[in-house]
XYZ file of N, CA and C in Angstrom:
750
model
N -5.442 -19.410 -26.350
C -4.484 -20.509 -26.415
C -4.972 -21.551 -27.418
N -4.167 -21.884 -28.414
C -4.549 -22.867 -29.417
C -4.412 -24.269 -28.871
N -5.080 -25.214 -29.559
C -5.043 -26.605 -29.121
C -3.601 -27.104 -29.093
N -3.205 -27.731 -28.008
C -1.860 -28.289 -27.891
C -0.841 -27.320 -27.326
N -1.208 -26.035 -27.208
C -0.275 -25.049 -26.670
C -0.330 -25.057 -25.151
N 0.854 -25.083 -24.533
C 0.902 -25.121 -23.074
C 0.660 -23.744 -22.485
N 0.012 -23.691 -21.313
C -0.088 -22.417 -20.608
C 1.310 -21.906 -20.265
N 1.425 -20.605 -20.118
C 2.734 -19.991 -19.880
C 3.403 -20.550 -18.621
N 2.636 -20.751 -17.561
C 3.253 -21.212 -16.312
C 3.849 -22.611 -16.450
N 3.236 -23.465 -17.313
C 3.783 -24.798 -17.537
C 5.051 -24.735 -18.382
N 5.110 -23.806 -19.338
C 6.331 -23.646 -20.128
C 7.484 -23.176 -19.253
N 7.207 -22.249 -18.346
C 8.247 -21.768 -17.436
C 8.677 -22.886 -16.489
N 7.706 -23.588 -15.937
C 8.020 -24.692 -15.040
C 8.819 -25.763 -15.768
N 8.469 -26.036 -17.034
C 9.190 -27.043 -17.808
C 10.637 -26.670 -18.037
N 10.908 -25.396 -18.304
C 12.290 -24.959 -18.521
C 13.092 -25.034 -17.228
N 12.472 -24.616 -16.120
C 13.167 -24.695 -14.837
C 13.391 -26.151 -14.436
N 12.411 -26.999 -14.709
C 12.557 -28.431 -14.416
C 13.749 -29.011 -15.172
N 13.866 -28.662 -16.443
C 14.981 -29.153 -17.264
C 16.321 -28.710 -16.679
N 16.389 -27.473 -16.215
C 17.638 -26.986 -15.620
C 17.970 -27.754 -14.344
N 16.940 -28.126 -13.581
C 17.172 -28.903 -12.362
C 17.657 -30.303 -12.716
N 16.984 -30.944 -13.662
C 17.341 -32.305 -14.055
C 18.723 -32.345 -14.694
N 19.051 -31.341 -15.509
C 20.346 -31.305 -16.199
C 21.497 -30.870 -15.291
N 21.176 -30.410 -14.082
C 22.231 -30.011 -13.159
C 22.612 -28.552 -13.230
N 21.935 -27.780 -14.096
C 22.238 -26.345 -14.130
C 21.796 -25.665 -12.840
N 20.782 -26.256 -12.203
C 20.354 -25.803 -10.877
C 20.531 -27.003 -9.939
N 21.717 -27.174 -9.373
C 21.990 -28.362 -8.544
C 21.266 -28.298 -7.200
N 21.225 -29.428 -6.490
C 20.570 -29.455 -5.177
C 21.110 -28.370 -4.255
N 20.207 -27.807 -3.460
C 20.502 -26.770 -2.456
C 20.736 -25.389 -3.077
N 20.597 -25.301 -4.423
C 20.688 -24.002 -5.084
C 19.356 -23.277 -4.924
N 19.442 -21.998 -4.681
C 18.221 -21.219 -4.549
C 17.570 -21.036 -5.910
N 16.268 -21.311 -5.989
C 15.524 -21.113 -7.223
C 15.450 -19.617 -7.522
N 15.532 -19.225 -8.808
C 15.397 -17.800 -9.137
C 14.151 -17.209 -8.478
N 14.270 -15.998 -7.999
C 13.149 -15.349 -7.327
C 12.006 -15.124 -8.293
N 10.863 -14.799 -7.730
C 9.687 -14.540 -8.563
C 9.960 -13.371 -9.507
N 10.626 -12.348 -9.001
C 10.946 -11.186 -9.841
C 11.911 -11.579 -10.961
N 12.877 -12.449 -10.638
C 13.849 -12.891 -11.646
C 13.160 -13.735 -12.729
N 12.262 -14.611 -12.321
C 11.527 -15.427 -13.290
C 10.684 -14.529 -14.196
N 10.015 -13.559 -13.592
C 9.181 -12.636 -14.355
C 10.004 -11.895 -15.404
N 11.209 -11.449 -14.989
C 12.058 -10.691 -15.897
C 12.665 -11.580 -16.977
N 13.149 -12.772 -16.576
C 13.849 -13.642 -17.516
C 12.914 -14.228 -18.566
N 11.699 -14.567 -18.162
C 10.776 -15.214 -19.089
C 9.725 -14.266 -19.661
N 9.715 -13.024 -19.175
C 8.755 -12.058 -19.693
C 7.325 -12.422 -19.375
N 7.092 -12.847 -18.136
C 5.750 -13.264 -17.733
C 5.294 -12.430 -16.540
N 4.056 -12.623 -16.161
C 3.497 -11.872 -15.040
C 3.883 -12.522 -13.705
N 3.620 -11.797 -12.636
C 3.866 -12.350 -11.299
C 3.038 -13.612 -11.071
N 1.820 -13.603 -11.569
C 0.940 -14.765 -11.382
C 1.518 -16.003 -12.057
N 2.022 -15.842 -13.282
C 2.616 -16.963 -14.020
C 3.860 -17.465 -13.289
N 4.708 -16.546 -12.828
C 5.928 -16.931 -12.116
C 5.590 -17.703 -10.843
N 4.576 -17.237 -10.132
C 4.178 -17.904 -8.893
C 3.633 -19.299 -9.176
N 2.801 -19.419 -10.215
C 2.220 -20.716 -10.546
C 3.302 -21.699 -10.992
N 4.304 -21.221 -11.698
C 5.396 -22.097 -12.130
C 6.162 -22.648 -10.926
N 6.402 -21.800 -9.951
C 7.086 -22.242 -8.734
C 6.230 -23.255 -7.975
N 4.912 -23.041 -7.976
C 4.010 -23.978 -7.301
C 4.067 -25.362 -7.956
N 4.168 -25.398 -9.284
C 4.256 -26.669 -9.998
C 5.499 -27.435 -9.564
N 6.629 -26.759 -9.521
C 7.886 -27.410 -9.135
C 7.829 -27.889 -7.693
N 7.157 -27.143 -6.843
C 7.039 -27.542 -5.448
C 6.135 -28.764 -5.325
N 5.038 -28.772 -6.073
C 4.126 -29.912 -6.026
C 4.797 -31.175 -6.548
N 5.724 -31.022 -7.487
C 6.444 -32.169 -8.041
C 7.573 -32.641 -7.128
N 7.812 -31.893 -6.042
C 8.856 -32.290 -5.109
C 10.259 -31.926 -5.555
N 10.377 -31.082 -6.576
C 11.700 -30.705 -7.071
C 12.316 -29.583 -6.258
N 11.474 -28.759 -5.644
C 11.974 -27.656 -4.831
C 11.218 -27.634 -3.508
N 11.783 -26.937 -2.551
C 11.147 -26.813 -1.243
C 11.336 -25.407 -0.716
N 10.328 -24.916 -0.004
C 10.417 -23.592 0.584
C 11.070 -23.646 1.954
N 11.923 -22.688 2.227
C 12.575 -22.574 3.527
C 12.168 -21.253 4.140
N 11.554 -21.335 5.301
C 10.981 -20.159 5.939
C 11.998 -19.036 6.071
N 11.640 -17.876 5.540
C 12.474 -16.694 5.655
C 13.700 -16.705 4.775
N 13.841 -17.741 3.914
C 15.056 -17.850 3.117
C 14.782 -17.910 1.625
N 13.709 -18.556 1.233
C 13.419 -18.683 -0.193
C 13.078 -20.100 -0.571
N 13.152 -20.378 -1.865
C 12.828 -21.693 -2.398
C 14.096 -22.307 -2.970
N 14.371 -23.559 -2.597
C 15.627 -24.207 -2.976
C 15.371 -25.540 -3.675
N 16.299 -25.924 -4.537
C 16.235 -27.212 -5.220
C 16.487 -28.316 -4.206
N 15.623 -29.314 -4.209
C 15.745 -30.421 -3.259
C 16.783 -31.435 -3.725
N 17.381 -32.092 -2.754
C 18.248 -33.235 -3.049
C 17.377 -34.326 -3.641
N 17.775 -34.852 -4.778
C 16.972 -35.874 -5.451
C 17.496 -37.261 -5.084
N 16.708 -38.035 -4.338
C 17.157 -39.365 -3.953
C 17.230 -40.297 -5.154
N 18.172 -41.235 -5.093
C 18.260 -42.255 -6.136
C 17.276 -43.361 -5.767
N 16.237 -43.572 -6.595
C 15.219 -44.564 -6.236
C 15.809 -45.963 -6.097
N 15.348 -46.675 -5.081
C 15.741 -48.065 -4.887
C 14.539 -48.953 -5.193
N 14.840 -50.206 -5.505
C 13.778 -51.130 -5.869
C 13.281 -51.900 -4.651
N 11.985 -52.087 -4.605
C 11.366 -52.982 -3.636
C 10.804 -54.148 -4.427
N 11.328 -55.326 -4.163
C 10.885 -56.494 -4.906
C 9.724 -57.161 -4.202
N 8.726 -57.559 -4.973
C 7.567 -58.221 -4.404
C 7.725 -59.735 -4.356
N 8.939 -60.238 -4.636
C 9.138 -61.685 -4.580
C 9.389 -62.162 -3.156
N 10.020 -61.301 -2.331
C 10.216 -61.622 -0.920
C 11.427 -62.484 -0.655
N 11.793 -62.606 0.628
C 12.916 -63.460 1.024
C 12.648 -64.026 2.392
N 13.408 -65.033 2.756
C 13.334 -65.621 4.091
C 14.750 -65.818 4.599
N 15.156 -65.103 5.618
C 16.491 -65.299 6.159
C 16.624 -66.673 6.800
N 17.865 -67.122 6.911
C 18.097 -68.465 7.430
C 17.628 -68.633 8.862
N 17.569 -67.538 9.621
C 17.170 -67.628 11.019
C 15.679 -67.767 11.232
N 14.877 -67.753 10.172
C 13.431 -67.871 10.327
C 12.695 -66.947 9.389
N 11.389 -67.065 9.381
C 10.587 -66.254 8.476
C 10.386 -64.860 9.053
N 9.971 -63.956 8.212
C 9.720 -62.578 8.616
C 8.559 -62.015 7.817
N 7.766 -61.140 8.396
C 6.701 -60.520 7.619
C 7.217 -59.468 6.654
N 8.466 -59.063 6.815
C 9.033 -58.069 5.910
C 9.460 -58.792 4.636
N 8.531 -58.925 3.685
C 8.748 -59.775 2.521
C 9.445 -59.087 1.350
N 9.708 -57.802 1.434
C 10.262 -57.087 0.305
C 11.787 -57.082 0.343
N 12.413 -57.583 -0.712
C 13.864 -57.588 -0.794
C 14.376 -56.190 -1.119
N 15.606 -55.926 -0.746
C 16.248 -54.676 -1.105
C 16.932 -54.847 -2.449
N 17.163 -53.749 -3.120
C 17.659 -53.805 -4.490
C 19.023 -54.491 -4.599
N 19.888 -54.316 -3.591
C 21.225 -54.891 -3.705
C 21.280 -56.344 -3.249
N 20.158 -56.869 -2.790
C 20.106 -58.274 -2.448
C 20.597 -58.617 -1.063
N 21.319 -57.700 -0.408
C 21.800 -58.028 0.937
C 21.302 -57.044 1.984
N 20.464 -56.118 1.578
C 19.882 -55.199 2.548
C 18.756 -55.882 3.308
N 18.614 -55.534 4.575
C 17.547 -56.104 5.382
C 16.870 -54.989 6.163
N 15.577 -55.115 6.293
C 14.823 -54.090 6.975
C 14.342 -54.541 8.335
N 13.849 -53.606 9.082
C 13.216 -53.884 10.367
C 11.782 -53.396 10.277
N 10.962 -53.798 11.222
C 9.570 -53.401 11.183
C 8.994 -53.272 12.577
N 7.926 -52.513 12.665
C 7.138 -52.389 13.888
C 5.700 -52.702 13.508
N 4.953 -53.298 14.421
C 3.570 -53.635 14.092
C 2.692 -53.539 15.324
N 1.401 -53.370 15.073
C 0.412 -53.391 16.149
C -0.898 -53.891 15.563
N -1.622 -54.709 16.336
C -2.890 -55.283 15.874
C -4.015 -54.928 16.833
N -5.200 -54.738 16.283
C -6.370 -54.496 17.105
C -7.623 -54.883 16.330
N -8.642 -55.313 17.049
C -9.907 -55.627 16.404
C -10.628 -54.328 16.055
N -11.285 -54.329 14.911
C -12.029 -53.149 14.494
C -13.199 -53.595 13.615
N -13.989 -52.639 13.177
C -15.106 -52.930 12.293
C -14.716 -52.614 10.854
N -15.075 -53.483 9.946
C -14.736 -53.282 8.541
C -15.477 -52.073 7.978
N -14.722 -51.173 7.361
C -15.348 -50.050 6.670
C -16.052 -50.569 5.427
N -16.796 -49.697 4.764
C -17.496 -50.099 3.545
C -16.497 -50.590 2.498
N -15.383 -49.860 2.342
C -14.382 -50.225 1.333
C -13.699 -51.543 1.675
N -13.293 -51.694 2.940
C -12.624 -52.935 3.355
C -13.585 -54.112 3.271
N -14.835 -53.901 3.668
C -15.829 -54.971 3.609
C -16.022 -55.460 2.176
N -16.034 -54.525 1.232
C -16.191 -54.911 -0.170
C -15.018 -55.753 -0.640
N -13.824 -55.422 -0.194
C -12.640 -56.180 -0.602
C -12.577 -57.554 0.051
N -13.125 -57.676 1.247
C -13.109 -58.958 1.954
C -14.367 -59.785 1.701
N -15.337 -59.198 1.042
C -16.572 -59.927 0.784
C -17.394 -60.165 2.033
N -17.369 -59.184 2.971
C -18.146 -59.294 4.204
C -19.061 -58.079 4.315
N -19.880 -58.066 5.334
C -20.771 -56.940 5.553
C -20.035 -55.794 6.254
N -20.331 -54.543 5.887
C -19.740 -53.409 6.610
C -20.039 -53.518 8.103
N -19.044 -53.218 8.903
C -19.201 -53.305 10.352
C -18.808 -54.652 10.921
N -18.560 -55.641 10.065
C -18.147 -56.955 10.564
C -16.780 -56.834 11.236
N -16.548 -57.629 12.267
C -15.303 -57.550 13.015
C -14.138 -58.103 12.199
N -13.058 -57.354 12.178
C -11.839 -57.764 11.482
C -10.641 -57.504 12.387
N -9.544 -58.180 12.103
C -8.286 -57.896 12.783
C -7.499 -56.947 11.889
N -7.223 -55.766 12.408
C -6.481 -54.751 11.660
C -5.049 -54.697 12.201
N -4.073 -54.855 11.317
C -2.665 -54.816 11.716
C -1.950 -53.740 10.915
N -1.252 -52.875 11.606
C -0.501 -51.797 10.953
C 0.993 -52.049 11.102
N 1.710 -51.888 9.993
C 3.158 -52.093 9.966
C 3.863 -50.810 9.530
N 5.033 -50.602 10.115
C 5.959 -49.587 9.637
C 7.280 -50.289 9.360
N 7.711 -50.254 8.104
C 8.962 -50.895 7.700
C 10.052 -49.846 7.576
N 11.255 -50.231 7.985
C 12.407 -49.324 7.908
C 13.555 -49.990 7.167
N 14.343 -49.171 6.503
C 15.566 -49.622 5.849
C 16.710 -48.769 6.382
N 17.630 -49.408 7.074
C 18.720 -48.651 7.669
C 18.225 -47.595 8.635
N 17.119 -47.870 9.307
C 16.544 -46.931 10.261
C 15.606 -45.915 9.648
N 15.588 -45.810 8.325
C 14.733 -44.833 7.648
C 13.390 -45.456 7.288
N 12.297 -44.771 7.629
C 10.963 -45.265 7.285
C 10.824 -45.346 5.773
N 10.421 -46.528 5.275
C 10.358 -46.728 3.835
C 8.995 -47.189 3.340
N 8.155 -47.745 4.224
C 6.909 -48.321 3.750
C 5.941 -48.497 4.905
N 4.667 -48.272 4.612
C 3.593 -48.514 5.565
C 2.685 -49.596 5.008
N 2.104 -50.386 5.888
C 1.146 -51.392 5.446
C 0.051 -51.532 6.497
N -1.183 -51.598 6.034
C -2.321 -51.858 6.909
C -3.076 -53.040 6.333
N -3.252 -54.095 7.138
C -3.940 -55.286 6.660
C -5.190 -55.543 7.483
N -6.144 -56.232 6.847
C -7.391 -56.588 7.518
C -7.700 -58.061 7.243
N -8.047 -58.800 8.292
C -8.436 -60.201 8.153
C -9.783 -60.417 8.839
N -10.740 -61.076 8.171
C -12.049 -61.308 8.794
C -11.925 -62.275 9.962
N -12.481 -61.899 11.089
C -12.406 -62.775 12.264
C -13.284 -64.012 12.108
N -14.148 -64.025 11.101
C -14.894 -65.259 10.816
C -13.952 -66.350 10.320
N -12.758 -65.946 9.857
C -11.757 -66.907 9.393
C -10.738 -67.214 10.485
N -10.204 -66.166 11.119
C -9.092 -66.372 12.057
C -9.497 -66.269 13.522
N -10.696 -65.778 13.814
C -11.098 -65.589 15.206
C -11.057 -66.889 16.008
N -10.596 -66.780 17.256
C -10.495 -67.921 18.168
C -9.593 -69.032 17.636
N -8.590 -68.639 16.834
C -7.596 -69.608 16.352
C -6.214 -69.139 16.784
N -5.200 -69.994 16.694
C -3.841 -69.586 17.080
C -3.233 -68.517 16.179
N -3.849 -68.253 15.016
C -3.268 -67.275 14.090
C -4.042 -65.961 14.079
N -4.911 -65.754 15.052
C -5.736 -64.550 15.064
C -4.892 -63.283 15.064
N -3.770 -63.286 15.780
C -2.859 -62.140 15.800
C -1.693 -62.448 14.854
N -1.550 -61.694 13.758
C -0.549 -62.016 12.739
C 0.886 -62.110 13.237
N 1.231 -61.368 14.285
C 2.618 -61.354 14.742
C 2.833 -62.120 16.037
N 1.842 -62.861 16.470
C 1.977 -63.617 17.712
C 1.542 -65.062 17.490
N 1.795 -65.916 18.496
C 1.395 -67.310 18.394
C 2.462 -68.167 17.743
N 2.190 -69.435 17.554
C 3.193 -70.382 17.056
C 3.671 -70.099 15.642
N 2.864 -69.437 14.820
C 3.298 -69.096 13.458
C 3.277 -67.580 13.242
N 3.409 -66.833 14.323
C 3.436 -65.375 14.228
C 4.551 -64.907 13.323
N 4.248 -63.985 12.429
C 5.255 -63.437 11.535
C 5.596 -64.300 10.346
N 4.878 -65.398 10.152
C 5.198 -66.317 9.068
C 4.554 -65.914 7.736
N 3.733 -64.908 7.731
C 3.088 -64.499 6.496
C 1.723 -65.145 6.339
N 0.913 -64.549 5.467
C -0.484 -64.966 5.327
C -0.613 -66.421 4.888
N 0.141 -66.826 3.874
C -0.006 -68.177 3.322
C 0.260 -69.235 4.384
N 1.370 -69.107 5.105
C 1.730 -70.086 6.118
C 0.776 -70.067 7.306
N 0.361 -68.879 7.710
C -0.547 -68.771 8.845
C -1.901 -69.407 8.518
N -2.413 -69.133 7.343
C -3.699 -69.715 6.965
C -3.593 -71.233 6.832
N -2.473 -71.709 6.321
C -2.292 -73.153 6.193
C -2.359 -73.830 7.563
N -1.906 -73.109 8.598
C -1.903 -73.682 9.948
C -3.316 -73.931 10.466
N -4.327 -73.266 9.886
C -5.718 -73.510 10.292
C -6.505 -74.148 9.142
N -5.757 -74.828 8.268
C -6.350 -75.594 7.160
C -7.087 -74.719 6.145
N -6.619 -73.507 5.985
C -7.130 -72.631 4.928
C -6.026 -72.508 3.883
N -6.276 -72.987 2.684
C -5.254 -73.029 1.644
C -5.370 -71.802 0.736
N -4.403 -70.922 0.825
C -4.366 -69.736 -0.031
C -3.864 -70.161 -1.406
N -4.644 -69.860 -2.440
C -4.270 -70.302 -3.782
C -4.202 -69.172 -4.801
N -4.396 -67.937 -4.344
C -4.328 -66.823 -5.293
C -4.079 -65.528 -4.530
N -3.399 -64.601 -5.181
C -3.179 -63.273 -4.601
C -3.225 -62.263 -5.734
N -3.860 -61.139 -5.494
C -3.904 -60.066 -6.483
C -3.281 -58.812 -5.882
N -2.641 -58.018 -6.734
C -2.091 -56.738 -6.305
C -2.449 -55.698 -7.353
N -3.070 -54.629 -6.897
C -3.462 -53.523 -7.767
C -2.664 -52.302 -7.355
N -1.871 -51.750 -8.282
C -0.958 -50.649 -7.967
C -1.521 -49.336 -8.491
N -1.546 -48.332 -7.637
C -1.989 -46.998 -8.016
C -1.101 -45.950 -7.380
N -1.407 -44.703 -7.631
C -0.646 -43.590 -7.064
C -1.597 -42.475 -6.677
N -1.231 -41.746 -5.648
C -2.040 -40.618 -5.167
C -1.159 -39.737 -4.298
N -1.582 -38.498 -4.019
C -0.845 -37.672 -3.055
C -0.877 -38.338 -1.682
N 0.236 -38.318 -0.990
C 0.283 -38.919 0.335
C -0.587 -38.166 1.326
N -1.209 -38.904 2.233
C -1.966 -38.275 3.306
C -1.000 -37.626 4.292
N -1.463 -36.611 4.991
C -0.593 -35.878 5.907
C 0.049 -36.802 6.936
N -0.762 -37.737 7.495
C -0.206 -38.629 8.511
C 0.783 -39.623 7.926
N 0.604 -39.995 6.651
C 1.564 -40.894 5.997
C 2.890 -40.191 5.760
N 2.822 -38.969 5.237
C 4.045 -38.225 4.932
C 4.792 -37.844 6.200
N 4.067 -37.658 7.296
C 4.719 -37.344 8.561
C 5.627 -38.484 8.982
N 5.182 -39.720 8.755
C 5.970 -40.900 9.136
C 7.031 -41.216 8.094
N 6.657 -41.168 6.818
C 7.560 -41.576 5.749
C 8.558 -40.493 5.359
N 8.283 -39.271 5.744
C 9.138 -38.163 5.341
C 8.672 -37.626 4.002
N 8.406 -36.359 3.930
C 7.904 -35.775 2.685
C 7.135 -34.516 2.992
N 6.762 -33.824 1.952
C 6.018 -32.577 2.102
C 4.663 -32.756 1.436
N 3.674 -31.941 1.806
C 2.348 -32.053 1.188
C 2.438 -32.029 -0.332
N 1.724 -32.933 -0.964
C 1.756 -33.028 -2.412
C 2.627 -34.148 -2.932
N 3.528 -34.675 -2.086
C 4.366 -35.790 -2.526
C 3.497 -36.998 -2.855
N 3.870 -37.689 -3.894
C 3.091 -38.825 -4.371
C 3.563 -40.117 -3.705
N 2.620 -40.973 -3.388
C 2.942 -42.303 -2.861
C 2.340 -43.357 -3.779
N 3.005 -44.508 -3.835
C 2.448 -45.669 -4.511
C 1.610 -46.438 -3.507
N 0.460 -46.918 -3.935
C -0.412 -47.698 -3.060
C -0.692 -49.044 -3.727
N -0.314 -50.113 -3.046
C -0.576 -51.459 -3.542
C -1.721 -52.043 -2.726
N -2.820 -52.341 -3.399
C -3.945 -53.020 -2.748
C -3.785 -54.520 -3.006
N -3.444 -55.241 -1.936
C -3.169 -56.675 -2.066
C -4.274 -57.470 -1.384
N -4.704 -58.561 -2.015
C -5.710 -59.434 -1.411
C -5.339 -60.899 -1.644
N -5.351 -61.685 -0.570
C -5.118 -63.127 -0.649
C -6.468 -63.839 -0.674
N -6.554 -64.909 -1.489
C -7.788 -65.680 -1.634
C -7.551 -67.155 -1.343
N -8.571 -67.789 -0.807
C -8.585 -69.235 -0.619
C -9.862 -69.754 -1.264
N -9.723 -70.476 -2.366
C -10.878 -70.982 -3.118
C -11.870 -69.866 -3.443
N -11.333 -68.726 -3.831
C -12.167 -67.602 -4.229
C -12.614 -66.701 -3.097
N -12.361 -67.099 -1.872
C -12.789 -66.291 -0.719
C -11.639 -65.421 -0.224
N -11.823 -64.101 -0.131
C -10.762 -63.236 0.404
C -10.517 -63.544 1.881
N -9.249 -63.776 2.245
C -8.922 -64.063 3.646
C -8.018 -62.989 4.260
N -7.514 -62.100 3.422
C -6.715 -60.971 3.921
C -6.621 -59.936 2.821
N -6.715 -58.674 3.189
C -6.480 -57.603 2.231
C -5.644 -56.534 2.920
N -4.838 -55.827 2.145
C -3.916 -54.863 2.742
C -3.665 -53.700 1.792
N -3.352 -52.546 2.361
C -2.871 -51.385 1.620
C -1.405 -51.174 1.974
N -0.542 -51.212 0.980
C 0.889 -50.981 1.163
C 1.216 -49.625 0.563
N 1.815 -48.735 1.349
C 2.079 -47.356 0.921
C 3.583 -47.117 0.869
N 4.072 -46.650 -0.289
C 5.504 -46.499 -0.538
C 5.774 -45.116 -1.136
N 6.789 -44.382 -0.663
C 7.112 -43.077 -1.259
C 7.574 -43.247 -2.704
N 6.898 -42.601 -3.639
C 7.191 -42.797 -5.058
C 8.510 -42.171 -5.482
N 8.988 -41.171 -4.752
C 10.226 -40.518 -5.168
C 11.465 -41.271 -4.707
N 11.291 -42.233 -3.787
C 12.454 -42.947 -3.251
C 12.519 -44.414 -3.626
N 11.402 -44.971 -4.070
C 11.369 -46.410 -4.333
C 10.611 -46.724 -5.611
N 11.002 -47.823 -6.234
C 10.297 -48.409 -7.366
C 9.890 -49.823 -6.975
N 8.731 -50.246 -7.437
C 8.243 -51.588 -7.124
C 8.559 -52.505 -8.301
N 9.327 -53.570 -8.029
C 9.719 -54.518 -9.071
C 9.030 -55.851 -8.827
N 8.386 -56.377 -9.866
C 7.693 -57.655 -9.761
C 8.495 -58.738 -10.472
N 8.647 -59.883 -9.793
C 9.307 -61.041 -10.361
C 8.247 -62.125 -10.533
N 7.774 -62.303 -11.747
C 6.663 -63.188 -12.011
C 7.144 -64.466 -12.691
N 6.781 -65.629 -12.172
C 7.218 -66.885 -12.794
C 6.532 -67.099 -14.133
N 7.268 -67.703 -15.054
C 6.700 -68.036 -16.366
C 6.260 -69.488 -16.338
N 4.987 -69.732 -16.647
C 4.453 -71.098 -16.606
C 4.431 -71.699 -18.006
């Protein structure tokens, strides 16, 4: 194979991908069999199989037990805005706006004390094993699971205060900035680092998806005078949502 030349299985996968995107192979259509691919493209069984694996890993097709491989319905991605909103009835921890501006989500949450892992400790600037409040959220849009979030707050900051539990107390559900302000901690900076990776099995089980589906991961950290007071991992299905940032111009 010369430099720049694609392997045969990628060329076959690329042609089939184009047919799917162009509508020549519409959703719910059965993908050509391995024998048909081998015959049509003049390749070996191994190449045909690898090409099908590529399309499956990309989420374009799905296997149906005892039936074959079919083109998946392609969802129209919606935007999740990181600017947030506050309904007139009060604040909510569900800070992400829906793309049409009038969609509203629901959420479930649970909090428990735990020990900071090495990775979380590094992000919070504490020692591994230090006690933190861990809160897990599941966000839904129209009843459909759309986003997961896990946050950690050092109990050296919030422990034995009215804001120790993010969703309870006098400012429960008001968000990190407002909750910290209630205990005289002024949040003055937030960072978000966006990456992508294959979804974990337990994430895809909740969010809907098959092994290999990609998720977006936002690592968010709030700071008060340079000290991290909360960090979180936000997990979003990449095939169904896009993350839109609205940044003020100073």
